[in-house]
């Protein structure tokens, strides 16, 4: 069994911990938190061993009545691999600790690409991570874009991608985020960081991205225009994308007209935390005009990278190939709406 340490037990870390626990070839060795809070209490209620990410704050856990197993360094030393799910920039600070214990590490998309040996998306470049010491699982938006681009490149060839990303202002629990009553170009310059980030997965891709922030918390929304090297009709593209296990093609009959109903649907079908691990592409939005493809897709920013982290663990350690890992992760997590 692969012994997995999870450093950071917040929005991403707690979801990765639950997903790793579901895998038949992995164990959660423990999780690390910087301070006691409701997530630390929940980790113990779920029987995860809890470690102090900052040794100087270890006494705060005792004062809160929470038993810790030790400092995060002990967790890292015993693990086969670490999933660093700390806030942006903290992973870079932790890198030296992972290197000191000779433990390979996964980082999240908020870290700089030059921190790691390779960026990772399971559908697009799984093999690049094999044997790497430091791997970055790209952000929720880059994950969503890469999942669509990969099959299009393989089937038709891609001349250019143009994407407008309408991004939520903050996650539901991020009470300090915004805007509250505004629509912001973010950034106001072009391209947004998402295009260059996608190019860490597809080095030769021509892509322009624009970003916006809106007063919403549920999901991001992408408007895509992809110029292809062939001229398929829309029906062919729908069939191609429907065959992708992490793309949910929303049928018109379901009458899901936005993020709110998508989240309601996720709750109704019993998804944990109402998570949607798949890209959500509106079937009737998939349109073609000559060699230009258009579509809308929703991206659940809190969860779409979770299966990617699971697959990256196997990729780094050489425990499975892409098809085997993706199938195993999908089956255990219940991916496929």
CSV table of C-alpha atoms in Angstrom, one decimal:
chain,number,residue,atom,x,y,z
A,1,UNK,CA,0.0,0.0,0.0
A,2,UNK,CA,1.3,3.5,-0.9
A,3,UNK,CA,1.6,5.5,2.3
A,4,UNK,CA,0.3,9.0,1.5
A,5,UNK,CA,0.9,12.1,3.6
A,6,UNK,CA,-1.3,15.1,3.1
A,7,UNK,CA,0.1,18.4,4.2
A,8,UNK,CA,-2.8,20.8,4.4
A,9,UNK,CA,-6.3,19.7,5.2
A,10,UNK,CA,-8.5,22.5,3.8
A,11,UNK,CA,-10.6,22.7,0.7
A,12,UNK,CA,-8.4,20.5,-1.5
A,13,UNK,CA,-6.5,18.4,1.2
A,14,UNK,CA,-9.6,17.1,2.9
A,15,UNK,CA,-11.1,16.0,-0.4
A,16,UNK,CA,-7.8,14.3,-1.5
A,17,UNK,CA,-7.7,12.5,1.9
A,18,UNK,CA,-11.1,11.1,1.4
A,19,UNK,CA,-10.3,10.1,-2.2
A,20,UNK,CA,-7.0,8.4,-1.3
A,21,UNK,CA,-8.7,6.4,1.5
A,22,UNK,CA,-11.0,5.0,-1.2
A,23,UNK,CA,-8.2,3.6,-3.2
A,24,UNK,CA,-7.3,-0.1,-2.9
A,25,UNK,CA,-3.6,0.6,-3.3
A,26,UNK,CA,-3.2,3.6,-0.9
A,27,UNK,CA,-3.4,4.5,2.7
A,28,UNK,CA,-3.6,8.0,4.3
A,29,UNK,CA,-0.7,7.9,6.7
A,30,UNK,CA,-1.8,11.2,8.2
A,31,UNK,CA,-2.8,14.8,7.6
A,32,UNK,CA,-1.2,18.1,8.7
A,33,UNK,CA,-2.9,21.3,9.9
A,34,UNK,CA,-1.4,24.6,10.9
A,35,UNK,CA,-4.0,25.2,13.7
A,36,UNK,CA,-7.0,23.6,15.4
A,37,UNK,CA,-10.3,24.3,13.7
A,38,UNK,CA,-13.4,22.4,12.6
A,39,UNK,CA,-11.4,20.7,9.8
A,40,UNK,CA,-8.9,19.4,12.3
A,41,UNK,CA,-11.7,18.1,14.5
A,42,UNK,CA,-13.3,16.4,11.5
A,43,UNK,CA,-10.0,14.8,10.5
A,44,UNK,CA,-9.8,13.1,13.9
A,45,UNK,CA,-13.4,12.1,13.7
A,46,UNK,CA,-12.6,10.4,10.5
A,47,UNK,CA,-9.7,8.6,12.2
A,48,UNK,CA,-7.0,10.4,10.2
A,49,UNK,CA,-3.8,10.8,12.2
A,50,UNK,CA,-3.3,14.5,12.8
A,51,UNK,CA,0.1,16.3,12.7
A,52,UNK,CA,1.1,19.8,13.5
A,53,UNK,CA,2.3,21.6,10.4
A,54,UNK,CA,3.9,24.3,12.5
A,55,UNK,CA,5.7,22.8,15.5
A,56,UNK,CA,5.5,26.0,17.5
A,57,UNK,CA,1.7,25.8,17.4
A,58,UNK,CA,1.5,22.2,18.6
A,59,UNK,CA,0.4,23.3,22.0
A,60,UNK,CA,-2.7,24.9,20.5
A,61,UNK,CA,-4.0,21.5,19.5
A,62,UNK,CA,-3.7,20.2,23.0
A,63,UNK,CA,-5.4,23.3,24.4
A,64,UNK,CA,-8.3,22.6,22.0
A,65,UNK,CA,-8.5,19.0,23.2
A,66,UNK,CA,-7.1,17.6,19.9
A,67,UNK,CA,-4.5,14.9,20.0
A,68,UNK,CA,-1.7,15.1,17.5
A,69,UNK,CA,0.6,12.4,16.3
A,70,UNK,CA,3.6,14.6,16.1
A,71,UNK,CA,5.2,17.3,13.9
A,72,UNK,CA,4.7,17.3,10.1
A,73,UNK,CA,8.4,16.3,9.6
A,74,UNK,CA,7.7,12.9,11.2
A,75,UNK,CA,4.8,12.4,8.8
A,76,UNK,CA,6.9,13.4,5.7
A,77,UNK,CA,9.7,11.1,6.8
A,78,UNK,CA,7.5,8.0,7.0
A,79,UNK,CA,5.5,8.7,3.8
A,80,UNK,CA,6.1,7.3,0.3
A,81,UNK,CA,4.8,10.5,-1.1
A,82,UNK,CA,3.4,13.8,0.1
A,83,UNK,CA,0.4,15.7,-1.3
A,84,UNK,CA,1.0,19.4,-0.5
A,85,UNK,CA,-2.4,21.0,-0.4
A,86,UNK,CA,-1.3,24.2,1.4
A,87,UNK,CA,-2.2,27.7,0.2
A,88,UNK,CA,-0.4,29.2,-2.8
A,89,UNK,CA,3.3,29.9,-2.0
A,90,UNK,CA,3.5,27.7,1.0
A,91,UNK,CA,4.3,24.6,-1.0
A,92,UNK,CA,7.4,26.3,-2.3
A,93,UNK,CA,8.5,26.9,1.3
A,94,UNK,CA,7.9,23.3,2.1
A,95,UNK,CA,9.9,21.9,-0.8
A,96,UNK,CA,13.2,21.9,1.2
A,97,UNK,CA,11.6,19.8,3.9
A,98,UNK,CA,10.5,17.2,1.4
A,99,UNK,CA,13.9,17.1,-0.2
A,100,UNK,CA,15.5,16.7,3.3
A,101,UNK,CA,13.5,13.6,3.8
A,102,UNK,CA,13.9,12.3,0.2
A,103,UNK,CA,10.1,12.2,-0.2
A,104,UNK,CA,8.6,13.0,-3.5
A,105,UNK,CA,5.9,15.6,-3.4
A,106,UNK,CA,2.8,16.8,-5.3
A,107,UNK,CA,2.0,20.5,-5.3
A,108,UNK,CA,-1.2,22.3,-6.3
A,109,UNK,CA,-1.8,24.7,-9.2
A,110,UNK,CA,-1.1,27.9,-7.1
A,111,UNK,CA,2.6,27.1,-7.1
A,112,UNK,CA,4.9,28.3,-9.9
A,113,UNK,CA,5.5,25.8,-12.7
A,114,UNK,CA,9.3,26.3,-12.3
A,115,UNK,CA,9.2,24.9,-8.8
A,116,UNK,CA,8.7,21.4,-10.1
A,117,UNK,CA,10.0,18.8,-12.6
A,118,UNK,CA,6.7,18.8,-14.5
A,119,UNK,CA,3.1,19.9,-14.4
A,120,UNK,CA,0.5,17.2,-14.5
A,121,UNK,CA,-2.9,16.4,-16.0
A,122,UNK,CA,-3.8,12.7,-16.0
A,123,UNK,CA,-5.6,12.7,-19.4
A,124,UNK,CA,-2.9,14.7,-21.2
A,125,UNK,CA,0.7,14.0,-19.9
A,126,UNK,CA,0.5,11.2,-17.3
A,127,UNK,CA,3.9,9.6,-18.2
A,128,UNK,CA,5.8,12.9,-17.8
A,129,UNK,CA,5.4,12.5,-14.0
A,130,UNK,CA,6.9,9.0,-13.7
A,131,UNK,CA,9.9,9.0,-11.4
A,132,UNK,CA,9.7,12.8,-10.8
A,133,UNK,CA,10.5,14.2,-7.4
A,134,UNK,CA,8.3,17.3,-7.6
A,135,UNK,CA,5.1,17.4,-9.6
A,136,UNK,CA,2.5,20.2,-9.8
A,137,UNK,CA,-1.1,19.2,-10.3
A,138,UNK,CA,-2.4,22.1,-12.4
A,139,UNK,CA,-5.2,24.4,-11.2
A,140,UNK,CA,-8.9,23.7,-11.5
A,141,UNK,CA,-9.3,25.8,-14.6
A,142,UNK,CA,-6.2,24.4,-16.3
A,143,UNK,CA,-7.4,20.9,-15.5
A,144,UNK,CA,-10.7,21.7,-17.1
A,145,UNK,CA,-9.2,23.1,-20.2
A,146,UNK,CA,-6.7,20.3,-20.6
A,147,UNK,CA,-9.3,17.6,-20.4
A,148,UNK,CA,-11.1,19.1,-23.4
A,149,UNK,CA,-8.1,20.0,-25.4
A,150,UNK,CA,-6.4,16.6,-25.2
A,151,UNK,CA,-9.1,14.6,-27.2
A,152,UNK,CA,-9.6,17.4,-29.6
A,153,UNK,CA,-5.8,17.5,-30.4
A,154,UNK,CA,-5.7,13.7,-30.9
A,155,UNK,CA,-8.8,13.5,-33.1
A,156,UNK,CA,-8.7,16.7,-35.2
A,157,UNK,CA,-5.6,18.7,-34.4
A,158,UNK,CA,-5.9,22.1,-32.7
A,159,UNK,CA,-4.8,25.3,-34.5
A,160,UNK,CA,-5.8,27.8,-31.7
A,161,UNK,CA,-7.8,27.9,-28.5
A,162,UNK,CA,-9.5,31.1,-27.2
A,163,UNK,CA,-11.1,30.8,-23.8
A,164,UNK,CA,-12.9,33.3,-21.6
A,165,UNK,CA,-13.0,32.2,-18.0
A,166,UNK,CA,-15.8,33.6,-15.8
A,167,UNK,CA,-14.5,32.8,-12.4
A,168,UNK,CA,-16.2,32.6,-9.0
A,169,UNK,CA,-15.2,35.3,-6.6
A,170,UNK,CA,-14.4,32.8,-3.9
A,171,UNK,CA,-15.3,29.4,-2.5
A,172,UNK,CA,-18.4,29.1,-0.3
A,173,UNK,CA,-16.2,29.1,2.9
A,174,UNK,CA,-14.0,32.0,1.8
A,175,UNK,CA,-15.8,34.8,3.6
A,176,UNK,CA,-13.0,37.3,2.9
A,177,UNK,CA,-13.2,37.0,-0.9
A,178,UNK,CA,-15.1,39.0,-3.5
A,179,UNK,CA,-16.4,40.9,-5.4
A,180,UNK,CA,-19.8,41.2,-3.7
A,181,UNK,CA,-21.5,43.5,-6.2
A,182,UNK,CA,-19.2,43.9,-9.2
A,183,UNK,CA,-17.9,42.2,-12.4
A,184,UNK,CA,-14.1,42.5,-12.7
A,185,UNK,CA,-11.8,41.9,-15.6
A,186,UNK,CA,-9.2,39.8,-13.7
A,187,UNK,CA,-6.6,40.3,-14.9
A,188,UNK,CA,-7.4,43.3,-17.1
A,189,UNK,CA,-4.3,42.4,-19.2
A,190,UNK,CA,-4.3,39.6,-21.8
A,191,UNK,CA,-3.6,36.8,-21.6
A,192,UNK,CA,-4.7,35.7,-18.1
A,193,UNK,CA,-2.3,33.3,-16.4
A,194,UNK,CA,-4.4,30.3,-17.5
A,195,UNK,CA,-3.2,30.2,-21.1
A,196,UNK,CA,0.5,30.0,-20.2
A,197,UNK,CA,-0.4,27.5,-17.5
A,198,UNK,CA,-2.1,25.2,-20.1
A,199,UNK,CA,1.1,25.5,-22.1
A,200,UNK,CA,2.9,23.7,-19.3
A,201,UNK,CA,0.8,20.7,-20.3
A,202,UNK,CA,0.8,21.3,-24.1
A,203,UNK,CA,4.1,23.1,-24.9
A,204,UNK,CA,3.3,23.7,-28.5
A,205,UNK,CA,-0.3,24.9,-28.1
A,206,UNK,CA,-1.5,28.3,-29.3
A,207,UNK,CA,-3.9,29.5,-26.7
A,208,UNK,CA,-5.3,32.9,-25.5
A,209,UNK,CA,-7.3,33.3,-22.3
A,210,UNK,CA,-9.2,36.1,-20.7
A,211,UNK,CA,-10.3,36.1,-17.1
A,212,UNK,CA,-13.1,37.7,-15.1
A,213,UNK,CA,-14.3,37.5,-11.5
A,214,UNK,CA,-18.0,37.6,-10.6
A,215,UNK,CA,-20.0,37.6,-7.4
A,216,UNK,CA,-20.6,33.8,-7.2
A,217,UNK,CA,-19.2,30.9,-5.2
A,218,UNK,CA,-20.4,27.7,-6.8
A,219,UNK,CA,-18.4,27.2,-10.0
A,220,UNK,CA,-16.3,28.7,-12.8
A,221,UNK,CA,-17.8,29.0,-16.3
A,222,UNK,CA,-15.7,28.7,-19.5
A,223,UNK,CA,-16.6,30.0,-23.0
A,224,UNK,CA,-14.4,28.1,-25.4
A,225,UNK,CA,-13.7,28.7,-29.1
A,226,UNK,CA,-11.3,26.1,-30.6
A,227,UNK,CA,-10.1,26.4,-34.1
A,228,UNK,CA,-9.5,22.8,-35.3
A,229,UNK,CA,-7.3,21.5,-38.1
A,230,UNK,CA,-10.3,19.6,-39.5
A,231,UNK,CA,-14.0,20.4,-40.0
A,232,UNK,CA,-16.1,18.0,-37.9
A,233,UNK,CA,-19.8,18.5,-37.4
A,234,UNK,CA,-21.1,19.2,-33.9
A,235,UNK,CA,-22.6,15.7,-33.5
A,236,UNK,CA,-19.2,14.1,-34.0
A,237,UNK,CA,-17.6,16.4,-31.4
A,238,UNK,CA,-20.4,15.6,-29.0
A,239,UNK,CA,-19.7,11.9,-29.4
A,240,UNK,CA,-16.0,12.4,-29.0
A,241,UNK,CA,-16.3,14.3,-25.8
A,242,UNK,CA,-19.1,12.1,-24.4
A,243,UNK,CA,-16.6,9.2,-24.5
A,244,UNK,CA,-14.3,11.0,-22.1
A,245,UNK,CA,-14.8,9.7,-18.6
A,246,UNK,CA,-14.2,13.1,-16.8
A,247,UNK,CA,-16.4,15.1,-19.1
A,248,UNK,CA,-20.1,15.2,-18.3
A,249,UNK,CA,-22.1,16.2,-21.3
A,250,UNK,CA,-25.3,17.7,-19.9
A,251,UNK,CA,-28.3,16.6,-22.0
A,252,UNK,CA,-30.8,19.2,-22.9
A,253,UNK,CA,-33.6,17.0,-21.4
A,254,UNK,CA,-32.2,17.5,-17.9
A,255,UNK,CA,-33.1,21.3,-18.0
A,256,UNK,CA,-29.9,22.2,-16.1
A,257,UNK,CA,-29.4,25.8,-17.1
A,258,UNK,CA,-26.6,26.9,-14.7
A,259,UNK,CA,-24.2,26.2,-11.9
A,260,UNK,CA,-27.0,26.2,-9.2
A,261,UNK,CA,-28.9,23.3,-10.8
A,262,UNK,CA,-25.6,21.5,-11.4
A,263,UNK,CA,-24.8,21.6,-7.7
A,264,UNK,CA,-28.4,20.7,-6.8
A,265,UNK,CA,-28.1,17.7,-9.1
A,266,UNK,CA,-24.8,16.7,-7.4
A,267,UNK,CA,-26.6,16.8,-4.0
A,268,UNK,CA,-29.5,14.8,-5.4
A,269,UNK,CA,-27.3,12.0,-6.7
A,270,UNK,CA,-25.5,11.8,-3.3
A,271,UNK,CA,-22.1,13.3,-4.2
A,272,UNK,CA,-20.0,14.0,-1.1
A,273,UNK,CA,-20.0,17.8,-0.5
A,274,UNK,CA,-22.0,18.1,-3.7
A,275,UNK,CA,-18.6,17.7,-5.5
A,276,UNK,CA,-18.5,17.6,-9.3
A,277,UNK,CA,-15.2,16.1,-10.4
A,278,UNK,CA,-16.0,16.2,-14.1
A,279,UNK,CA,-16.1,19.1,-16.5
A,280,UNK,CA,-19.8,19.9,-17.1
A,281,UNK,CA,-20.4,20.7,-20.8
A,282,UNK,CA,-23.8,21.8,-22.1
A,283,UNK,CA,-24.6,19.5,-24.9
A,284,UNK,CA,-26.6,22.0,-26.9
A,285,UNK,CA,-23.7,24.5,-26.6
A,286,UNK,CA,-21.3,22.3,-28.6
A,287,UNK,CA,-21.5,24.0,-32.0
A,288,UNK,CA,-19.3,24.1,-35.1
A,289,UNK,CA,-18.9,26.8,-37.8
A,290,UNK,CA,-16.5,25.4,-40.4
A,291,UNK,CA,-13.4,24.6,-38.4
A,292,UNK,CA,-14.4,26.5,-35.3
A,293,UNK,CA,-15.8,24.7,-32.3
A,294,UNK,CA,-17.7,26.5,-29.6
A,295,UNK,CA,-18.9,25.3,-26.2
A,296,UNK,CA,-19.7,26.3,-22.6
A,297,UNK,CA,-18.4,24.3,-19.6
A,298,UNK,CA,-18.7,24.6,-15.9
A,299,UNK,CA,-15.8,23.7,-13.6
A,300,UNK,CA,-16.2,23.0,-9.9
A,301,UNK,CA,-13.1,24.6,-8.5
A,302,UNK,CA,-13.2,22.8,-5.2
A,303,UNK,CA,-13.0,19.3,-6.6
A,304,UNK,CA,-12.0,18.7,-10.2
A,305,UNK,CA,-8.3,18.4,-9.3
A,306,UNK,CA,-9.0,15.7,-6.7
A,307,UNK,CA,-8.9,12.7,-9.0
A,308,UNK,CA,-5.9,14.3,-10.7
A,309,UNK,CA,-4.0,14.2,-7.4
A,310,UNK,CA,-4.8,10.5,-6.9
A,311,UNK,CA,-3.6,9.7,-10.4
A,312,UNK,CA,-0.4,11.8,-9.9
A,313,UNK,CA,0.5,9.6,-6.9
A,314,UNK,CA,0.5,6.5,-9.1
A,315,UNK,CA,2.3,8.3,-11.9
A,316,UNK,CA,5.2,9.5,-9.7
A,317,UNK,CA,5.7,6.1,-8.1
A,318,UNK,CA,5.2,4.2,-11.4
A,319,UNK,CA,2.4,2.1,-9.9
A,320,UNK,CA,0.1,2.2,-13.0
A,321,UNK,CA,-0.2,3.5,-16.5
A,322,UNK,CA,-2.6,6.3,-17.3
A,323,UNK,CA,-5.5,4.1,-18.4
A,324,UNK,CA,-5.2,1.8,-15.4
A,325,UNK,CA,-5.0,4.7,-12.9
A,326,UNK,CA,-7.8,6.8,-14.4
A,327,UNK,CA,-10.1,3.7,-14.5
A,328,UNK,CA,-9.3,2.8,-10.9
A,329,UNK,CA,-9.7,6.3,-9.6
A,330,UNK,CA,-13.0,6.8,-11.5
A,331,UNK,CA,-14.4,3.5,-10.2
A,332,UNK,CA,-13.5,4.0,-6.6
A,333,UNK,CA,-14.6,7.7,-6.5
A,334,UNK,CA,-17.8,7.1,-8.5
A,335,UNK,CA,-16.8,9.4,-11.3
A,336,UNK,CA,-19.2,9.5,-14.3
A,337,UNK,CA,-22.4,11.4,-14.0
